[in-house]
PDB file of C-alpha atoms in Angstrom:
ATOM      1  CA  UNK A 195     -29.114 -19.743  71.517  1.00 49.00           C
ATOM      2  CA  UNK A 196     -32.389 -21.457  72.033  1.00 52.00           C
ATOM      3  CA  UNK A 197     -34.249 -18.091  71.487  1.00 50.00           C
ATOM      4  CA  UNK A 198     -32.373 -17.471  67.924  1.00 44.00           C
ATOM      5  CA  UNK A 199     -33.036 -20.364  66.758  1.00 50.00           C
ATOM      6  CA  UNK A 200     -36.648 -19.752  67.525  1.00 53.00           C
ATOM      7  CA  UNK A 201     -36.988 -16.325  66.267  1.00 45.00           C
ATOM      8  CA  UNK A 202     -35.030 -17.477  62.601  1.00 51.00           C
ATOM      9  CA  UNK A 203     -37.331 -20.126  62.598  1.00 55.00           C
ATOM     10  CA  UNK A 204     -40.265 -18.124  63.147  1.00 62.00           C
ATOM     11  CA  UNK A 205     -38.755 -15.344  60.850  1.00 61.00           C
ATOM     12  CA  UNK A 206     -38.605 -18.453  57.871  1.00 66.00           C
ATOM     13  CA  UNK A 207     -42.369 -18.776  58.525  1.00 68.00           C
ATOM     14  CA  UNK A 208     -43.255 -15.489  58.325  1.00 71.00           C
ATOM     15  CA  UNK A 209     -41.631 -15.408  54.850  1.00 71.00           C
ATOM     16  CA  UNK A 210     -42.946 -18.091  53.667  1.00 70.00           C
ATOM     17  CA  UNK A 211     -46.415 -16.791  54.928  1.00 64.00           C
ATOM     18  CA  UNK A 212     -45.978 -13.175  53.033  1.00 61.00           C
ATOM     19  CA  UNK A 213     -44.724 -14.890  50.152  1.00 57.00           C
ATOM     20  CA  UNK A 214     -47.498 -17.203  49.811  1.00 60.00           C
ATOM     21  CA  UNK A 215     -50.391 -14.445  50.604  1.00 62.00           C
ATOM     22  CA  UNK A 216     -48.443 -12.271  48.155  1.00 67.00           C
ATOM     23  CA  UNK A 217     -48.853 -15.350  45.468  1.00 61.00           C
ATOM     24  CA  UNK A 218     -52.510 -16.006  46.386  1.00 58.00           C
ATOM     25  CA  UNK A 219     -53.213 -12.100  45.853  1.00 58.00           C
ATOM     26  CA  UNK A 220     -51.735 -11.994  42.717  1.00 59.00           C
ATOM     27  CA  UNK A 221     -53.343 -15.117  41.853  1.00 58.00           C
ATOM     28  CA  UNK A 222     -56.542 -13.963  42.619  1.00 55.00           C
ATOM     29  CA  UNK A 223     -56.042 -10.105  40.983  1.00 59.00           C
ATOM     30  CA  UNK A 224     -54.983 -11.711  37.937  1.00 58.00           C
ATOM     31  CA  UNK A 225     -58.595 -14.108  37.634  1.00 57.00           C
ATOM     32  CA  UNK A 226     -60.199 -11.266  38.683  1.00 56.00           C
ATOM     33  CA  UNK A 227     -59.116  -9.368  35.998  1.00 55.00           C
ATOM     34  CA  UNK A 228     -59.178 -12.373  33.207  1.00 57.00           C
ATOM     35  CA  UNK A 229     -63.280 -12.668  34.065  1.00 62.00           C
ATOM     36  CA  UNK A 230     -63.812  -8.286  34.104  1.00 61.00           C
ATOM     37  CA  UNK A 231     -64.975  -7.516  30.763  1.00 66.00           C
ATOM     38  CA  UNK A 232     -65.509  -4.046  29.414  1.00 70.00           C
ATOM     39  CA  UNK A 233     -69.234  -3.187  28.250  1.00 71.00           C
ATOM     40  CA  UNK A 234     -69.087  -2.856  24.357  1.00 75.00           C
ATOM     41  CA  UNK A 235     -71.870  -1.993  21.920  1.00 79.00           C
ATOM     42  CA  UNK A 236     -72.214  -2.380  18.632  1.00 81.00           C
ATOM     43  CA  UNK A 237     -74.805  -0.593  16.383  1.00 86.00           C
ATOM     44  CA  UNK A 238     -77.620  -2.291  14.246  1.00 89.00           C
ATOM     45  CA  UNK A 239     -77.776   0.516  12.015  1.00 90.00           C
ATOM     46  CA  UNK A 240     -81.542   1.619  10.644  1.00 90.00           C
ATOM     47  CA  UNK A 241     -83.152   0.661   7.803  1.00 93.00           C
ATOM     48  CA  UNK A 242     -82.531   3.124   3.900  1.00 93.00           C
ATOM     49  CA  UNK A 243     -84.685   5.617   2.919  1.00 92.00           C
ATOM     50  CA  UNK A 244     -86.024   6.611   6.608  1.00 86.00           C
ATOM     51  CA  UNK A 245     -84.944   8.826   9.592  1.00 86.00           C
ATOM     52  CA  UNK A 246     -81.910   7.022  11.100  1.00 88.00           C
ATOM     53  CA  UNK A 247     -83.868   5.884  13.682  1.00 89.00           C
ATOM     54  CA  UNK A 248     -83.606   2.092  15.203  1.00 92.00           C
ATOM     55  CA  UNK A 249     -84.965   0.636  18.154  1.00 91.00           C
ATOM     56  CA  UNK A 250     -83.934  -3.109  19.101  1.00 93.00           C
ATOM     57  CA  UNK A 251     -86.778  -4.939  21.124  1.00 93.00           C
ATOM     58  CA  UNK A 252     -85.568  -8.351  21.315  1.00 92.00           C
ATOM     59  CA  UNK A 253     -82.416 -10.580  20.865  1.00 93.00           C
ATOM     60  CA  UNK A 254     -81.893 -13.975  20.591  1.00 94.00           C
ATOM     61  CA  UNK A 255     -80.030 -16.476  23.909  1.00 92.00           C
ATOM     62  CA  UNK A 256     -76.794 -16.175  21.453  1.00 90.00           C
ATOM     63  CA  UNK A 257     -77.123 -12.438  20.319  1.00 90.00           C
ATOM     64  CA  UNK A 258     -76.373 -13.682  17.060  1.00 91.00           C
ATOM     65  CA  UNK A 259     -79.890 -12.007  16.154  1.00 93.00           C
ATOM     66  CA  UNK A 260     -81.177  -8.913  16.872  1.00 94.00           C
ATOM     67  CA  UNK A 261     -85.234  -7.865  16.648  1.00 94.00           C
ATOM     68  CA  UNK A 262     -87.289  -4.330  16.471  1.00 94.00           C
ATOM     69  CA  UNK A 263     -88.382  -1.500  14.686  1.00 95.00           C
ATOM     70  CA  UNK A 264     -86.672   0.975  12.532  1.00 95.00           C
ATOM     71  CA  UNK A 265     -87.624   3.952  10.363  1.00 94.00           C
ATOM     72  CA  UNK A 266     -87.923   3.406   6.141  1.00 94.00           C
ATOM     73  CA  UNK A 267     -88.936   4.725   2.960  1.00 93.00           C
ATOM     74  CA  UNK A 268     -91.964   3.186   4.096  1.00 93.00           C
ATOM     75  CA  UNK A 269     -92.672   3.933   7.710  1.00 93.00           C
ATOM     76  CA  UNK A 270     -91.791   2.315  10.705  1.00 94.00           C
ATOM     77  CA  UNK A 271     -91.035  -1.234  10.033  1.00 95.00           C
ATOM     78  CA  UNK A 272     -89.709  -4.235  11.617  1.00 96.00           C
ATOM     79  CA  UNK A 273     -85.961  -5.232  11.014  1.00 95.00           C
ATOM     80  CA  UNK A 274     -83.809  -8.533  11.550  1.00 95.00           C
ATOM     81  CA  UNK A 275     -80.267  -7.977  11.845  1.00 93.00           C
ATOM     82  CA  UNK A 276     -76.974 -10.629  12.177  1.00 92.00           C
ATOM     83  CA  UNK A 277     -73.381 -10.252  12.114  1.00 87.00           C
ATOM     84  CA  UNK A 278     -73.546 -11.781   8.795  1.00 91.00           C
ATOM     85  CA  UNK A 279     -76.650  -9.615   6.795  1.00 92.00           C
ATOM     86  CA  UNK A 280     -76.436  -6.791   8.761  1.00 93.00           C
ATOM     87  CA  UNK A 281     -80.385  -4.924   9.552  1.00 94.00           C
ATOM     88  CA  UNK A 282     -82.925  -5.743   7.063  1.00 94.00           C
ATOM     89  CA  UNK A 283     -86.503  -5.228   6.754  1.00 95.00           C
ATOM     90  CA  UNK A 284     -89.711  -7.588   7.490  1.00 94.00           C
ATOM     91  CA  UNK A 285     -92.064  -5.913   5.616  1.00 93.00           C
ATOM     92  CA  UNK A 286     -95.463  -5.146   6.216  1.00 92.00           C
ATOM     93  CA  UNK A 287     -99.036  -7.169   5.614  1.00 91.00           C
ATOM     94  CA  UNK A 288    -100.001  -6.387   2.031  1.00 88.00           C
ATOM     95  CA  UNK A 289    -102.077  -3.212   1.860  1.00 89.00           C
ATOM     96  CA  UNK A 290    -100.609  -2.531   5.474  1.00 85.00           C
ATOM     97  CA  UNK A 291    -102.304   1.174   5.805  1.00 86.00           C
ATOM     98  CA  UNK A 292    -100.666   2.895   7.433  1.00 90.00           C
ATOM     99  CA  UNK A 293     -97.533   1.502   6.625  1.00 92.00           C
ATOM    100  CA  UNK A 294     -96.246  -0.031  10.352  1.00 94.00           C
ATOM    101  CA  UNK A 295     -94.561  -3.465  11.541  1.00 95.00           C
ATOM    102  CA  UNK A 296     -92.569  -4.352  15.067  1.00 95.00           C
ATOM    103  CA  UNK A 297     -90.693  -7.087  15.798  1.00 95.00           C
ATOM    104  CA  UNK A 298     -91.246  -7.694  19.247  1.00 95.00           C
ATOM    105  CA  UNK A 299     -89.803 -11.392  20.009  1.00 94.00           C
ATOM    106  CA  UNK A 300     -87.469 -13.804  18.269  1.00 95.00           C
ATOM    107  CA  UNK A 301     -86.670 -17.299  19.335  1.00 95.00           C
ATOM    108  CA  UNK A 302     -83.413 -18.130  21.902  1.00 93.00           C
ATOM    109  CA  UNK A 303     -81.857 -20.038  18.393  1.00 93.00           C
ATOM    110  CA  UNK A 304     -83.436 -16.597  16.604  1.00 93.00           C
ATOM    111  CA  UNK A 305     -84.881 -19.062  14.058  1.00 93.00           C
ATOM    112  CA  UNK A 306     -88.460 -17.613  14.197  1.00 95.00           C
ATOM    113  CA  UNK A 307     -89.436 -13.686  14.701  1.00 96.00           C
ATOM    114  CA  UNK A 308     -93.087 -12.363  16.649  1.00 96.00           C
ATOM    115  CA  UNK A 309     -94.411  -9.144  16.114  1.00 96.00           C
ATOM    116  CA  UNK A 310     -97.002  -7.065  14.860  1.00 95.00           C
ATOM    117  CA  UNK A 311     -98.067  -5.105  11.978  1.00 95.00           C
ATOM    118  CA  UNK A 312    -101.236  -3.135   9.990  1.00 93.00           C
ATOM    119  CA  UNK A 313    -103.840  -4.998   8.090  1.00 91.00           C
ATOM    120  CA  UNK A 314    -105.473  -3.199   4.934  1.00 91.00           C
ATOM    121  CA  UNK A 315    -108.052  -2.126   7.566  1.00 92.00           C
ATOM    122  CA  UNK A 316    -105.417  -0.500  10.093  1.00 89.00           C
ATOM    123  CA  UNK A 317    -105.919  -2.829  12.869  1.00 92.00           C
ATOM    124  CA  UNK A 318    -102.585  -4.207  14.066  1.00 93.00           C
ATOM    125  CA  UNK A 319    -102.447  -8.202  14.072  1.00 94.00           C
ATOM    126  CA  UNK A 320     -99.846 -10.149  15.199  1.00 95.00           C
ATOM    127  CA  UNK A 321     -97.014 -12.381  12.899  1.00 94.00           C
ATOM    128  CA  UNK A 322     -94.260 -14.795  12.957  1.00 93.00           C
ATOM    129  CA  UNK A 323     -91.985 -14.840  10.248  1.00 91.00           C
ATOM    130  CA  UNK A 324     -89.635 -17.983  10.667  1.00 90.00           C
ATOM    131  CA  UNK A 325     -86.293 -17.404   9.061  1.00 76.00           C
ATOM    132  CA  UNK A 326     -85.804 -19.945   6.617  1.00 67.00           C
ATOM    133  CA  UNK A 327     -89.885 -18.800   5.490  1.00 56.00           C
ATOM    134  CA  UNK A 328     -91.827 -17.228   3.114  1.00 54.00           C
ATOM    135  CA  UNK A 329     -92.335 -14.002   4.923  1.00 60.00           C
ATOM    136  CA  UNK A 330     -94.733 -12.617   7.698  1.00 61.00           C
ATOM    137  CA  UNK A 331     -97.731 -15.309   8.382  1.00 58.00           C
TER     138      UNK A 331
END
């Protein structure tokens, strides 16, 4: 009688045991799954009149801005782009010969953009263009 009692006893733990691990692996499956994300990407676009061509160099600690280059009417210039305006264009140094700009940085809160572009003479000098500004300085 002794040994029944035991082995229900020990049968009642083993239960409880599967029951629990069962729990904890669902438990666990289920976080696992909540925290997987799938990879998604979503396209810049390119700047009118150009080759749809864009390359993205930089983007902000919130991706809420994105940086680079793109092709236009113009040549290669350098683009801003948000979820709210979409890609547009930075522009080139007046007289800008030939016709080239990169953005190459922009700040974690994506408030000011670095890059480079062509003087009047061709030689490629660096810019900031801060977003609430005036334009490449």
């Amino acid at each position: 009688m002794s040994a029944l009692r035991s082995w229900r006893s020990n049968a009642s733990t083993i239960r409880r045991f599967v029951h629990l691990t069962r729990a904890l692996a669902a438990v666990l499956l289920w976080t696992a799954a909540a925290r997987a994300q799938v990879p998604s990407f979503t396209g810049v676009g390119d700047l009118p009149g150009g080759t749809a061509s864009s390359t993205a160099l930089d983007v902000s600690a919130d991706a809420s801005v994105v940086v680079g280059e793109s092709e236009s009417a113009s040549g290669t210039e350098a683009f801003r782009w948000t979820v709210g305006d979409g890609i547009s264009g930075l522009g080139f140094f007046s007289g800008s010969s030939p016709p080239f700009s990169t953005a190459t940085g922009v700040s974690a809160n994506g408030s000011v953009i670095a890059g480079s572009s062509n003087g009047s003479d061709g030689v490629e000098r660096a810019f900031r263009v801060p977003l609430a500004g005036n334009g490449m300085t």
